[in-house]
XYZ file of C-alpha atoms in Angstrom:
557
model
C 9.685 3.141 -7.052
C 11.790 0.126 -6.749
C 10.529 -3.337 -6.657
C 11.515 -5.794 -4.794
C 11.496 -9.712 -5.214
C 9.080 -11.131 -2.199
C 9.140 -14.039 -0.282
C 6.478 -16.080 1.011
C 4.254 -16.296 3.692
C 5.073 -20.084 5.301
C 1.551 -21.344 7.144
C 2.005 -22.387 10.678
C 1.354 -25.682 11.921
C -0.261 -23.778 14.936
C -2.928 -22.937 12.804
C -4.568 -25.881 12.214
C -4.028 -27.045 16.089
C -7.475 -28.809 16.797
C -8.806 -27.588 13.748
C -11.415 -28.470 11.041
C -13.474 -30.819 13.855
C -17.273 -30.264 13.111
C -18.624 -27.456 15.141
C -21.769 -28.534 16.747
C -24.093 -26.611 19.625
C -26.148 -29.844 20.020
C -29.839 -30.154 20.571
C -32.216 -29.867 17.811
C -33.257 -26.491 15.729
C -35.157 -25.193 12.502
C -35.647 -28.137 10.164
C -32.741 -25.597 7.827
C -30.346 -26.054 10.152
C -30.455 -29.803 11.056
C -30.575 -30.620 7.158
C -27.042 -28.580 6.914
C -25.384 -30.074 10.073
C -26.422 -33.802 8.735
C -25.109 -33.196 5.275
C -22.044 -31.273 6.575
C -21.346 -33.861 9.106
C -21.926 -36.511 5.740
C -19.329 -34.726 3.653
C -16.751 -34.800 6.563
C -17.136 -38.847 6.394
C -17.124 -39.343 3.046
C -13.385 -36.649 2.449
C -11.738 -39.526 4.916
C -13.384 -42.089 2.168
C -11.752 -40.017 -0.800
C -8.527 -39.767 0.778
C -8.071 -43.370 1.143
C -9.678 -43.497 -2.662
C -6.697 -40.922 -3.617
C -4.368 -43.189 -2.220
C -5.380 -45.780 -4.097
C -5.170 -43.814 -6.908
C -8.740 -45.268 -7.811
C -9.872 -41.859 -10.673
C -13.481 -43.290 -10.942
C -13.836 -43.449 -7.152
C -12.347 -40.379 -6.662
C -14.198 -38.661 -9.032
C -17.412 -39.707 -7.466
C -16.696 -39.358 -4.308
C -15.933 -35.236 -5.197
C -19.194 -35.089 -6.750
C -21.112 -36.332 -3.721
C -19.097 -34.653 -1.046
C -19.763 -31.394 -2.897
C -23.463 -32.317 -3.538
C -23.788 -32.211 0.701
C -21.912 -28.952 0.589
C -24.180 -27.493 -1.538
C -27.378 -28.993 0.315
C -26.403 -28.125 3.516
C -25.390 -23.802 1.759
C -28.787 -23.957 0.457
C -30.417 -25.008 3.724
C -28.338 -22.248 5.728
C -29.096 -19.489 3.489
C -32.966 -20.200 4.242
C -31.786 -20.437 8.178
C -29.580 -16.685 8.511
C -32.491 -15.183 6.441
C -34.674 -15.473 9.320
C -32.212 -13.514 11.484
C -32.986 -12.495 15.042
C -35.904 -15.226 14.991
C -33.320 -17.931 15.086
C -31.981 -19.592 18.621
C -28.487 -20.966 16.480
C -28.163 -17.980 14.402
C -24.864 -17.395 15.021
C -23.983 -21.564 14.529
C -25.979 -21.276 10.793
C -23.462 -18.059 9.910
C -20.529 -20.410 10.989
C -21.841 -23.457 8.956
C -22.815 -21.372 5.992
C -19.113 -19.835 6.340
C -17.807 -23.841 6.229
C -19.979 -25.257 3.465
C -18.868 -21.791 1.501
C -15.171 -22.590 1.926
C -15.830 -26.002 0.407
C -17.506 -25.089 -2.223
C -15.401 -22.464 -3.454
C -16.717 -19.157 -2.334
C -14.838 -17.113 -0.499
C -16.800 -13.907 -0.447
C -19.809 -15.801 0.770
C -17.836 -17.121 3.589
C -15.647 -14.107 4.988
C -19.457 -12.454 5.158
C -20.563 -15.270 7.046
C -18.058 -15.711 9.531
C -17.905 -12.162 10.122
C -21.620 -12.454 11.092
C -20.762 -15.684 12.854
C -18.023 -13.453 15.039
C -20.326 -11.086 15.936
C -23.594 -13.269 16.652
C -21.529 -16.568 18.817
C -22.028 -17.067 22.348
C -18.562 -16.429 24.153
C -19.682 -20.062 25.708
C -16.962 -23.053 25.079
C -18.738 -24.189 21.597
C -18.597 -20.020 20.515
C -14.887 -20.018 21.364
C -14.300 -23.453 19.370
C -16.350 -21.936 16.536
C -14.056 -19.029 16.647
C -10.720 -20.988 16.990
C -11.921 -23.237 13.956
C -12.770 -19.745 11.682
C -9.274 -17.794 12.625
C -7.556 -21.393 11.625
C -9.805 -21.372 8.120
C -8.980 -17.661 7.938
C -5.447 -17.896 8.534
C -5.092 -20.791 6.402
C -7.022 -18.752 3.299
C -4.871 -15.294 4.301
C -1.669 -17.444 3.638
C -2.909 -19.494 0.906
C -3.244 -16.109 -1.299
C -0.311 -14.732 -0.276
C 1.718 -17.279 -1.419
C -0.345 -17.167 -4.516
C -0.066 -13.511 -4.838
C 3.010 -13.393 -4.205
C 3.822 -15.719 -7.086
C 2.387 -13.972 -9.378
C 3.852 -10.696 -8.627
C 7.157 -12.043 -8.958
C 5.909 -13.826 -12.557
C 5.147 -9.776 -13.148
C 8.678 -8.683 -12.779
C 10.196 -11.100 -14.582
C 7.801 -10.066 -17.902
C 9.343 -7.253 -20.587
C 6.523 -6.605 -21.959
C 5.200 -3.646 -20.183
C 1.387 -4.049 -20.702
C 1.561 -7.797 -19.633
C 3.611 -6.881 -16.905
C 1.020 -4.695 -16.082
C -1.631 -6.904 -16.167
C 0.393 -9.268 -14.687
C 0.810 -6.972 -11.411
C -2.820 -6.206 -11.434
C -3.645 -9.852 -11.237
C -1.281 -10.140 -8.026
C -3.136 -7.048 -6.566
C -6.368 -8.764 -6.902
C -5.448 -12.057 -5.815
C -3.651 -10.327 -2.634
C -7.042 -8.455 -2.029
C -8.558 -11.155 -1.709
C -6.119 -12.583 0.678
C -6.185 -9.428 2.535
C -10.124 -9.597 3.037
C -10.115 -12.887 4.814
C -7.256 -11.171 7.286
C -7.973 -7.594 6.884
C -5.980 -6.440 10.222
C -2.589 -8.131 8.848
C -1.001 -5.054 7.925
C 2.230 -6.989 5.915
C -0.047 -7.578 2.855
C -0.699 -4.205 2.097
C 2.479 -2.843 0.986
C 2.808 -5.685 -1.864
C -0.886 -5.264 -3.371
C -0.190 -0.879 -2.984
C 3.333 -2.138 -5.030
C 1.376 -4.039 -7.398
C -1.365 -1.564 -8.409
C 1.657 0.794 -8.522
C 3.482 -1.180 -11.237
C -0.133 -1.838 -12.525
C -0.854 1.953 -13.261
C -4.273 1.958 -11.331
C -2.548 5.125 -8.529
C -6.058 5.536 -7.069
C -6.059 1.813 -5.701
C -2.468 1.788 -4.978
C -2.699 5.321 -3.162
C -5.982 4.135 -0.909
C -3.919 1.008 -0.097
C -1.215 3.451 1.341
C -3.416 5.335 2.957
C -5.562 2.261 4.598
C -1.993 0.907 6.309
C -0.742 4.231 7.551
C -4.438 4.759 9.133
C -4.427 1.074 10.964
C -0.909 1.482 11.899
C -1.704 5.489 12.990
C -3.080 5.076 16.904
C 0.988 3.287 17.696
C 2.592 5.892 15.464
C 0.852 8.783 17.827
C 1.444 7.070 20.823
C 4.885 6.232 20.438
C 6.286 9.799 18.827
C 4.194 11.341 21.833
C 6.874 9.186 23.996
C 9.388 10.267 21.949
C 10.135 6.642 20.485
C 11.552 6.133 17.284
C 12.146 3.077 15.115
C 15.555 1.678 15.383
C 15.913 2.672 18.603
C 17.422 0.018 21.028
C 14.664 -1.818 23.743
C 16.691 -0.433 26.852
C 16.441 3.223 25.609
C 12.353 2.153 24.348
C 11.637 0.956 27.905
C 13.393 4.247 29.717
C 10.492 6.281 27.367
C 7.664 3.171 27.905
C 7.785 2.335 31.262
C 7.531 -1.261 31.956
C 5.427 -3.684 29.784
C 2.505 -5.416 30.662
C 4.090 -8.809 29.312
C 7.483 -9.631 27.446
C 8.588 -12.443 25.585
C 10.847 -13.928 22.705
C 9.004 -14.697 19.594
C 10.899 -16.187 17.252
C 13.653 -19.011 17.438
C 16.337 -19.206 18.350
C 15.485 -17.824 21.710
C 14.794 -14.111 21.772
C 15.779 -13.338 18.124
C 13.003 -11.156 18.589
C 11.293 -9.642 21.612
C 8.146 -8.925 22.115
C 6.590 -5.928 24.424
C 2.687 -5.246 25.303
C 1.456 -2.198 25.949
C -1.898 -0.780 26.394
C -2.229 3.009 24.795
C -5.104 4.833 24.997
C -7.180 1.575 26.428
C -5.571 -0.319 23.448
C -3.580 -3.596 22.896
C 0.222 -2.404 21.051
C 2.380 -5.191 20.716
C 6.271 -3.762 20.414
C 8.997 -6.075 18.234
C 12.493 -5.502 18.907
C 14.518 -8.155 16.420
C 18.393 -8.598 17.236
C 20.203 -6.844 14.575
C 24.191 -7.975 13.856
C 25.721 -5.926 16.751
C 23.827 -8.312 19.137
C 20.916 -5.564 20.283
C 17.948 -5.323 20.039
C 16.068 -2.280 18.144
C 12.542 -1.576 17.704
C 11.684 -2.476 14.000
C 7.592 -3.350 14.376
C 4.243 -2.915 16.136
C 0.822 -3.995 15.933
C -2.373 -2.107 16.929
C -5.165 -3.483 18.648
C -5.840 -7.024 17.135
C -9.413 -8.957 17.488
C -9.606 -10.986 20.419
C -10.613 -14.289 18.172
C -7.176 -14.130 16.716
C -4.796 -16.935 17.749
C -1.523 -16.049 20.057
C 0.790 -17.369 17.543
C -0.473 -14.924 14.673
C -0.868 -11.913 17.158
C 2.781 -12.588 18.008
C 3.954 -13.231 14.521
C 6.931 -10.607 14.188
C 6.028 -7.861 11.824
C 8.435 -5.122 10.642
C 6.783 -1.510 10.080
C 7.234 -0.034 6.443
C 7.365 3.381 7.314
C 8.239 3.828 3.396
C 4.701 3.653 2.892
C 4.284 7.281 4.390
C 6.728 8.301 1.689
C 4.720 6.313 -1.238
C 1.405 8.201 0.124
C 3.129 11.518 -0.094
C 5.088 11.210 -3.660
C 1.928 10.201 -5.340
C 0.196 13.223 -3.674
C 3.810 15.276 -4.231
C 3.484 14.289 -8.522
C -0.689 15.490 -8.364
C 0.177 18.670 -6.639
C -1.891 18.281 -3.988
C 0.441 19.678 -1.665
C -1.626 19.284 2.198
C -2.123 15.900 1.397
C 1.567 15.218 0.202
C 2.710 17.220 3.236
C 0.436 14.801 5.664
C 2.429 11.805 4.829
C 6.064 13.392 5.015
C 5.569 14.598 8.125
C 3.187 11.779 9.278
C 6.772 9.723 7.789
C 9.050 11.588 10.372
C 7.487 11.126 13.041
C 9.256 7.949 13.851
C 12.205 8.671 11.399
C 13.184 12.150 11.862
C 16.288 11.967 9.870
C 14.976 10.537 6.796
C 17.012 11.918 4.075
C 14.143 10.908 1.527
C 11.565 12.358 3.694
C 13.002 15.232 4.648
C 13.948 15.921 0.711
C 10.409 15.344 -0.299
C 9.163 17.433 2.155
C 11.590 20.492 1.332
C 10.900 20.137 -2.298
C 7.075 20.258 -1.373
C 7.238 23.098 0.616
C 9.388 25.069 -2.009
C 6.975 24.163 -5.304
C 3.748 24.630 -2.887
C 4.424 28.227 -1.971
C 5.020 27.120 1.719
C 8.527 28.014 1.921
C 8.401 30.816 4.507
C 5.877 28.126 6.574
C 9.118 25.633 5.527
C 11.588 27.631 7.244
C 9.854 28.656 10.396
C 9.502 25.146 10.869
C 13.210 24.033 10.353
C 14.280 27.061 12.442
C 12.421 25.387 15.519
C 13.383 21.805 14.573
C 17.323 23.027 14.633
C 16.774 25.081 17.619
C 15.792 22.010 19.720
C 18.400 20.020 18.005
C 21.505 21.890 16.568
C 23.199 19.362 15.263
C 20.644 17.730 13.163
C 22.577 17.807 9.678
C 19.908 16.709 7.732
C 17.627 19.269 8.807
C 20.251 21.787 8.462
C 20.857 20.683 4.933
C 17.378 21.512 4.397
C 16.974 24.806 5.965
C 19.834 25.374 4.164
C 18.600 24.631 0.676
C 15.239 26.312 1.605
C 17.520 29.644 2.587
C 18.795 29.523 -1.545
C 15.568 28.979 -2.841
C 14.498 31.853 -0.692
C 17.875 34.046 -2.131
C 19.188 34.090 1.274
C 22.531 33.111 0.071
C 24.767 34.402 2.618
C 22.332 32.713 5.336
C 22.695 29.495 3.376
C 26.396 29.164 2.665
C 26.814 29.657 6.683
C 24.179 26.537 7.285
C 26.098 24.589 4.639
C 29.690 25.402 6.288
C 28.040 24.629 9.437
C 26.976 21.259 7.874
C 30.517 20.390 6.723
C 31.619 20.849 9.945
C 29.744 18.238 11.496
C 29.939 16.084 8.657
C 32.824 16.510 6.083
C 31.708 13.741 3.824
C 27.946 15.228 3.318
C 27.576 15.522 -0.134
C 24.149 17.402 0.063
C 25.737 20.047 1.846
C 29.098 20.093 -0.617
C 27.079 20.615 -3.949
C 24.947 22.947 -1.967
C 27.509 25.134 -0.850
C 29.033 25.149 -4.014
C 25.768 26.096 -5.955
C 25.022 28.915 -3.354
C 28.602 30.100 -3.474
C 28.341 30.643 -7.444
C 24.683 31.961 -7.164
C 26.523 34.301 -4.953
C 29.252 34.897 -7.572
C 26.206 35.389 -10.075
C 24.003 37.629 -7.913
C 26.966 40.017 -7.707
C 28.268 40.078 -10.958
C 24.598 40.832 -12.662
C 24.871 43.704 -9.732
C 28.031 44.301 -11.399
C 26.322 44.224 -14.596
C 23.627 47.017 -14.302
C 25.605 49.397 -13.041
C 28.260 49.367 -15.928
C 24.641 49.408 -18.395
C 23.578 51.981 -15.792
C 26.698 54.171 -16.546
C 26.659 53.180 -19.955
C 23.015 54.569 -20.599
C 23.904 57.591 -18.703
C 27.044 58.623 -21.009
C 25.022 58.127 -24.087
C 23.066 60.901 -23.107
C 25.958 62.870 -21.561
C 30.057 61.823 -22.253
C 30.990 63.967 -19.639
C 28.931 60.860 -17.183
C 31.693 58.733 -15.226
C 32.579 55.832 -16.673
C 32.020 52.476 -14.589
C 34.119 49.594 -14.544
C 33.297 46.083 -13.860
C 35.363 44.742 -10.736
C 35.740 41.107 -11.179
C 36.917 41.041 -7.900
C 33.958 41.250 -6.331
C 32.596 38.059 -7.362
C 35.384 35.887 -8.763
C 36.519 34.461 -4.729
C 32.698 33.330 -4.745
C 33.418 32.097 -7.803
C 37.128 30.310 -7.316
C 35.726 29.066 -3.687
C 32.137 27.556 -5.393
C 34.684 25.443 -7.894
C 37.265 24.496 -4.847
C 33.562 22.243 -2.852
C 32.718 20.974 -6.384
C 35.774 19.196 -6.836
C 35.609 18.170 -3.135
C 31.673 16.808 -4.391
C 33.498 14.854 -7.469
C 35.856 13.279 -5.179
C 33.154 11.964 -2.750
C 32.187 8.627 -3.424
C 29.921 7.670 -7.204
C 30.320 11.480 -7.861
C 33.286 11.372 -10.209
C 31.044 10.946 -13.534
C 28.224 13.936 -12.455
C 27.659 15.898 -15.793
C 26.210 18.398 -13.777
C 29.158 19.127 -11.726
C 31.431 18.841 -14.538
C 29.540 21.325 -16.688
C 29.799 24.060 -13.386
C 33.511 23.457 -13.187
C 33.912 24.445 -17.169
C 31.943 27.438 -16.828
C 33.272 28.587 -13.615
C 36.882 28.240 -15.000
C 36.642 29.538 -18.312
C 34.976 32.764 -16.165
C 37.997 32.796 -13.672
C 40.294 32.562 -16.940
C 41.615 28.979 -15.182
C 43.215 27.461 -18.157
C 44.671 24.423 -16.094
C 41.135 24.204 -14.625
C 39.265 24.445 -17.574
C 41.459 22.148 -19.852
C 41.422 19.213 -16.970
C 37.378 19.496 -16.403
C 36.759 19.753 -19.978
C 38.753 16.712 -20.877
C 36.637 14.649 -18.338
C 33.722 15.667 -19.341
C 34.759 14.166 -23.276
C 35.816 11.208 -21.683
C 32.342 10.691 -20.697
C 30.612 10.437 -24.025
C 30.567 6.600 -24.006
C 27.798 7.054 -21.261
C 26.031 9.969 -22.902
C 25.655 8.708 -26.368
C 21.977 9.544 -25.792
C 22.136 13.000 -23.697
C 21.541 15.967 -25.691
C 22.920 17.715 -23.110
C 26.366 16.093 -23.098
C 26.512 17.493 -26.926
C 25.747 21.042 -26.018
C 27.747 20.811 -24.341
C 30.491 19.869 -26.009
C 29.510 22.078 -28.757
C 30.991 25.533 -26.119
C 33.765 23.124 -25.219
C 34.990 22.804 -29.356
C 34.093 26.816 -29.944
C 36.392 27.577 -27.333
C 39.122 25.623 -29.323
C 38.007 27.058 -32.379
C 37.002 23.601 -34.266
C 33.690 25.199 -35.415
C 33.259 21.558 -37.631
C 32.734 19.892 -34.269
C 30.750 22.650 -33.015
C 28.111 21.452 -35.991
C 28.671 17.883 -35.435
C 27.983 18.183 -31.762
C 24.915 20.529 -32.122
C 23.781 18.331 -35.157
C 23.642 15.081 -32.446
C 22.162 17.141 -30.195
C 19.264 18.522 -32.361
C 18.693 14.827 -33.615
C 18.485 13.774 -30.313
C 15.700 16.271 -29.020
C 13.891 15.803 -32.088
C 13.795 11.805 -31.301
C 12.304 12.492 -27.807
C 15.589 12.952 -25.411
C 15.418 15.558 -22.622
C-alpha cells in the first residue's frame, strides 16, 4: 500500500480557553484529599516562580524550583491514590479522580491519568464545578491527543525517509506506538487511526494494523448504515444530500474563510451525526466527512473540527483478509467499502477477484445481475459481471457485456483488454474444438482408412482471433498502455497464428525495443527466445534462454 507523507495536527488556541485554573469543589474533605489540593495548589504558585526563573535564565534556580514543584506533584499523587481507593465511601470522589488525573499529567504519566479522568468523567456532578472539571480535562486531553500526533507523526515521516528496511520498520513501529498513545487520550478521534493502521502496516505487525482497520470502520459504521439506507453517498453535492436527509437540526460553516466547509447535524437512530460538506474547485459543496455520536464533555470547536472519511480503510481491512484467504471476512469490508462508493474501481476489483478465488462466483454473478438490473449503465459493474462471465467460460455472454461497456465508455481500458482476452479465449475454445475432432478422425482411420478424413477449418476461429488483436491495439493506444509486455506478447502470438506477417514483424519489433526496461524479466527473454526461432537465429535463441534461466535461478518471476 502506498504511503503517504503526513502533516500535522496544529493545537487550537480554543483549547486552552479558561484552561489549567485549579479545579476546586470547596469545603473541607478526607485529610487525602486536602493534603493533594494544598500541594497542587503549591506547585501551581511556585511554575509562575520558575517561569520568571527561566526568564532569567537563572539554571540553579530553575533547577530547584523543578525539583520542588514536582516534589508537590508527587505528594499530592500519593495522597489521591489513598483517597479513590476508598471509592463509593468518598463525598469528592469524583474531584480526587480529577486531581489524581492533574498531578499524573505533571508528573509524567499518562496512563495513570487517562484512567483517572475517565473515572473523573463518569463520577463528576453535572453541577458548574463538574462542568469546569470537565472543560479543564477535554483541554488537557486535547492538548495530549495533539501533542502525540505531532510527535507521531514525526516519526513516521523519519520512517519513510530510512533505506534500511528493518530500521524503517522499527522506525514505523515506534510511530504506531507513540500514535497509540495519542489515540488513548482521544480515543473517539477517528483521523488518528488510519496513520498508526499505516504504520503497523509498514511495521509488519498485520494483526495490529488489521484491528486498527477494523476499530475505525466499526466507530464510523452506525453513519455508514444510516446514510447508504438514505441512499447518500460520499462526494455527493449538499443540495442532492439534503433532498435524501431532510432538513438538519443545525447548519453552519466551520472552517475559514466563511463556509469552506459546512457543517450538518443530524440525529440517526437517537444519535448525534455531524455531516461535512468542504467546497471542492468547481465552487460546491460535496459530502467528504462525518462523525458519530461524540461525548458530550467534548468542546464545540473539536466536535466541529472538519474530518474527511477514509473509506480506503474498508479496502485495507479487506486486502489483508483477501492475501489470508479468509474470504467472508475480506468480502465484509468490500462490500461494507461500497456502500458509500459504489463505483469503486478498486473495490469492485477486489471484490470480483474474491468472489472468483473463493468459489463464490455463481453467488458473484447473481449479485451483479441485480446490481445492473437496477442500474444499466453502471460500467464498472458491468466490467465486472463481465470478467466474472470469462472466468465462468461464458464467453459469448461476456464479449456482449464488454461491447456493451465500450459503448458507454470507449476509453475503458478494463473492458478493451477484456474483450480482447475473451475474444481469443473464444478463438482458443474453438480451435481445441477444432482440435479433437481432427485427433477424433485421426484415431478413427488408424483403426479403419476407409474413416473420413477431417480437416481443420481455420475459419472458424481465426475472426475471433483477427477481432481479439484489432481491441488490443485499441488497449496499447489508450493512455500508459503502449509498453504492456502482456499485450505485446498476445499480439505476436495472435499474428504469427493468423499468418499476419506485417502484424507480427511490427509487434515483435516493439516488444525488442523494450529490453532496456526488462533487463531483469525472465519473461521478456522467453520471449524473445520464439521471437529469434521464428527468424531462424537459433544463437540468440540460446543467448535469450541462457538470460532467462540465469534470471529464474537468481530469484526473478
Amino acid at each position: 500500500m502506498k504511503k503517504h507523507i503526513l502533516s500535522k495536527t496544529l493545537l487550537s488556541a480554543a483549547a486552552l480557553v479558561g484552561g489549567l485554573a485549579l479545579y476546586s469543589c470547596g469545603g473541607g474533605g478526607a485529610a487525602e484529599l486536602t493534603t493533594a489540593r494544598q500541594a497542587i495548589t503549591k506547585a501551581e504558585q511556585q511554575k509562575i516562580v520558575l517561569n520568571s526563573v527561566i526568564y532569567q535564565k537563572d539554571s540553579a534556580k530553575s533547577a530547584k524550583a523543578k525539583g520542588e514543584i514536582a516534589g508537590l506533584y508527587k505528594t499530592a499523587y500519593a495522597n489521591l491514590q489513598t483517597e479513590v481507593l476508598k471509592g463509593s465511601t468518598s463525598a469528592n470522589i469524583g474531584e480526587a479522580w480529577f486531581l489524581l488525573g492533574k498531578a499524573s499529567k505533571e508528573l509524567g504519566n499518562t496512563d495513570s491519568m487517562n484512567i483517572a479522568f475517565k473515572q473523573a468523567e463518569k463520577l463528576l456532578l453535572d453541577d458548574k464545578l463538574g462542568k469546569q472539571a470537565r472543560s479543564e480535562m477535554g483541554g488537557i486531553m486535547f492538548e495530549g491527543w495533539a501533542g502525540g500526533f505531532n510527535k507521531g507523526v514525526e516519526q513516521y515521516n523519519a520512517a519513510l525517509g530510512t533505506e534500511d528496511e528493518k530500521i524503517k520498520a522499527a522506525k514505523l513501529k515506534e510511530a504506531a506506538e507513540t500514535l497509540s498513545s495519542a489515540a488513548a487520550m482521544k480515543p473517539e478521534n477517528a483521523d488518528i487511526y488510519p496513520i498508526i493502521a499505516g504504520a503497523y502496516q509498514g511495521a509488519s505487525d498485520t494483526v495490529k494494523a488489521v484491528a486498527t482497520y477494523e476499530k475505525y470502520v466499526e466507530m464510523h459504521q452506525p453513519v455508514v448504515t444510516a446514510l447508504s439506507a438514505r441512499g447518500v453517498l460520499l462526494g455527493m453535492e449538499r443540495a442532492e444530500a439534503l433532498q435524501k436527509l431532510g432538513v438538519p437540526l443545525a447548519s453552519k460553516g466551520v472552517a475559514p474563510p466563511p463556509d469552506t466547509v459546512v457543517m450538518d447535524k443530524y440525529m440517526f437512530d437517537g444519535k448525534e451525526a455531524l455531516i461535512f460538506y468542504p467546497r471542492n474547485k468547481d465552487g460546491k459543496f460535496t459530502l467528504e466527512g462525518f462523525k458519530p455520536a461524540l461525548p458530550a464533555s467534548w468542546a464545540d470547536f473539536e466536535k466541529e473540527r472538519f474530518y474527511a472519511y477514509n473509506n480506503q480503510i474498508n479496502y485495507y481491512a479487506a486486502y489483508n483478509y483477501y492475501t489470508q484467504k479468509n474470504w467472508d471476512k475480506a468480502l465484509k469490508y468490500t462490500d461494507n467499502g461500497l456502500l458509500l462508493t459504489p463505483n469503486s474501481e478498486e473495490l469492485l476489483n477486489l471484490q470480483s477477484a474474491i468472489y472468483t478465488e473463493g468459489g463464490k462466483l455463481e453467488q458473484a454473478m447473481a449479485s451483479y445481475k441485480d446490481r445492473i438490473a437496477k442500474n444499466p449503465n453502471d460500467k464498472n459493474s458491468l466490467a465486472q459481471y463481465g470478467a466474472m462471465l470469462s472466468s465462468a467460460g461464458k464467453l459469448d455472454e461476456s464479449i456482449d457485456i464488454f461491447k456493451k461497456v465500450l459503448a458507454i465508455d470507449p476509453q475503458s481500458d478494463i473492458a478493451t483488454f477484456n474483450l480482447a482476452a475473451a475474444l481469443k479465449n473464444k478463438a482458443s475454445a474453438i480451435q481445441k474444438e477444432e482440435q479433437d475432432k481432427f485427433d477424433k478422425a485421426e484415431a478413427a482411420r488408424k483403426k479403419d482408412k476407409k474413416a473420413p478424413e477431417y480437416k481443420i477449418d481455420n475459419n472458424k476461429y481465426f475472426p475471433y482471433l483477427k477481432q481479439s488483436a484489432e481491441y488490443f491495439e485499441k488497449y496499447r493506444k489508450l493512455p500508459g498502455k503502449d509498453r504492456d509486455l502482456n499485450v505485446l506478447d498476445q499480439l505476436i502470438n495472435t499474428y504469427d497464428v493468423v499468418d499476419d506477417k506485417e502484424g507480427y514483424r511490427n509487434a515483435a519489433g516493439q516488444f525488442a525495443g523494450l529490453e532496456y526496461a526488462n533487463e531483469k524479466n525472465p519473461r521478456f527473454y522467453e520471449t524473445m527466445a520464439r521471437i529469434y526461432g521464428k527468424q531462424k537465429k537459433n544463437d540468440k535463441v540460446k543467448e535469450a534462454l541462457d538470460k532467462a534461466d540465469a534470471l529464474r535461478k537468481a530469484g526473478a518471476k
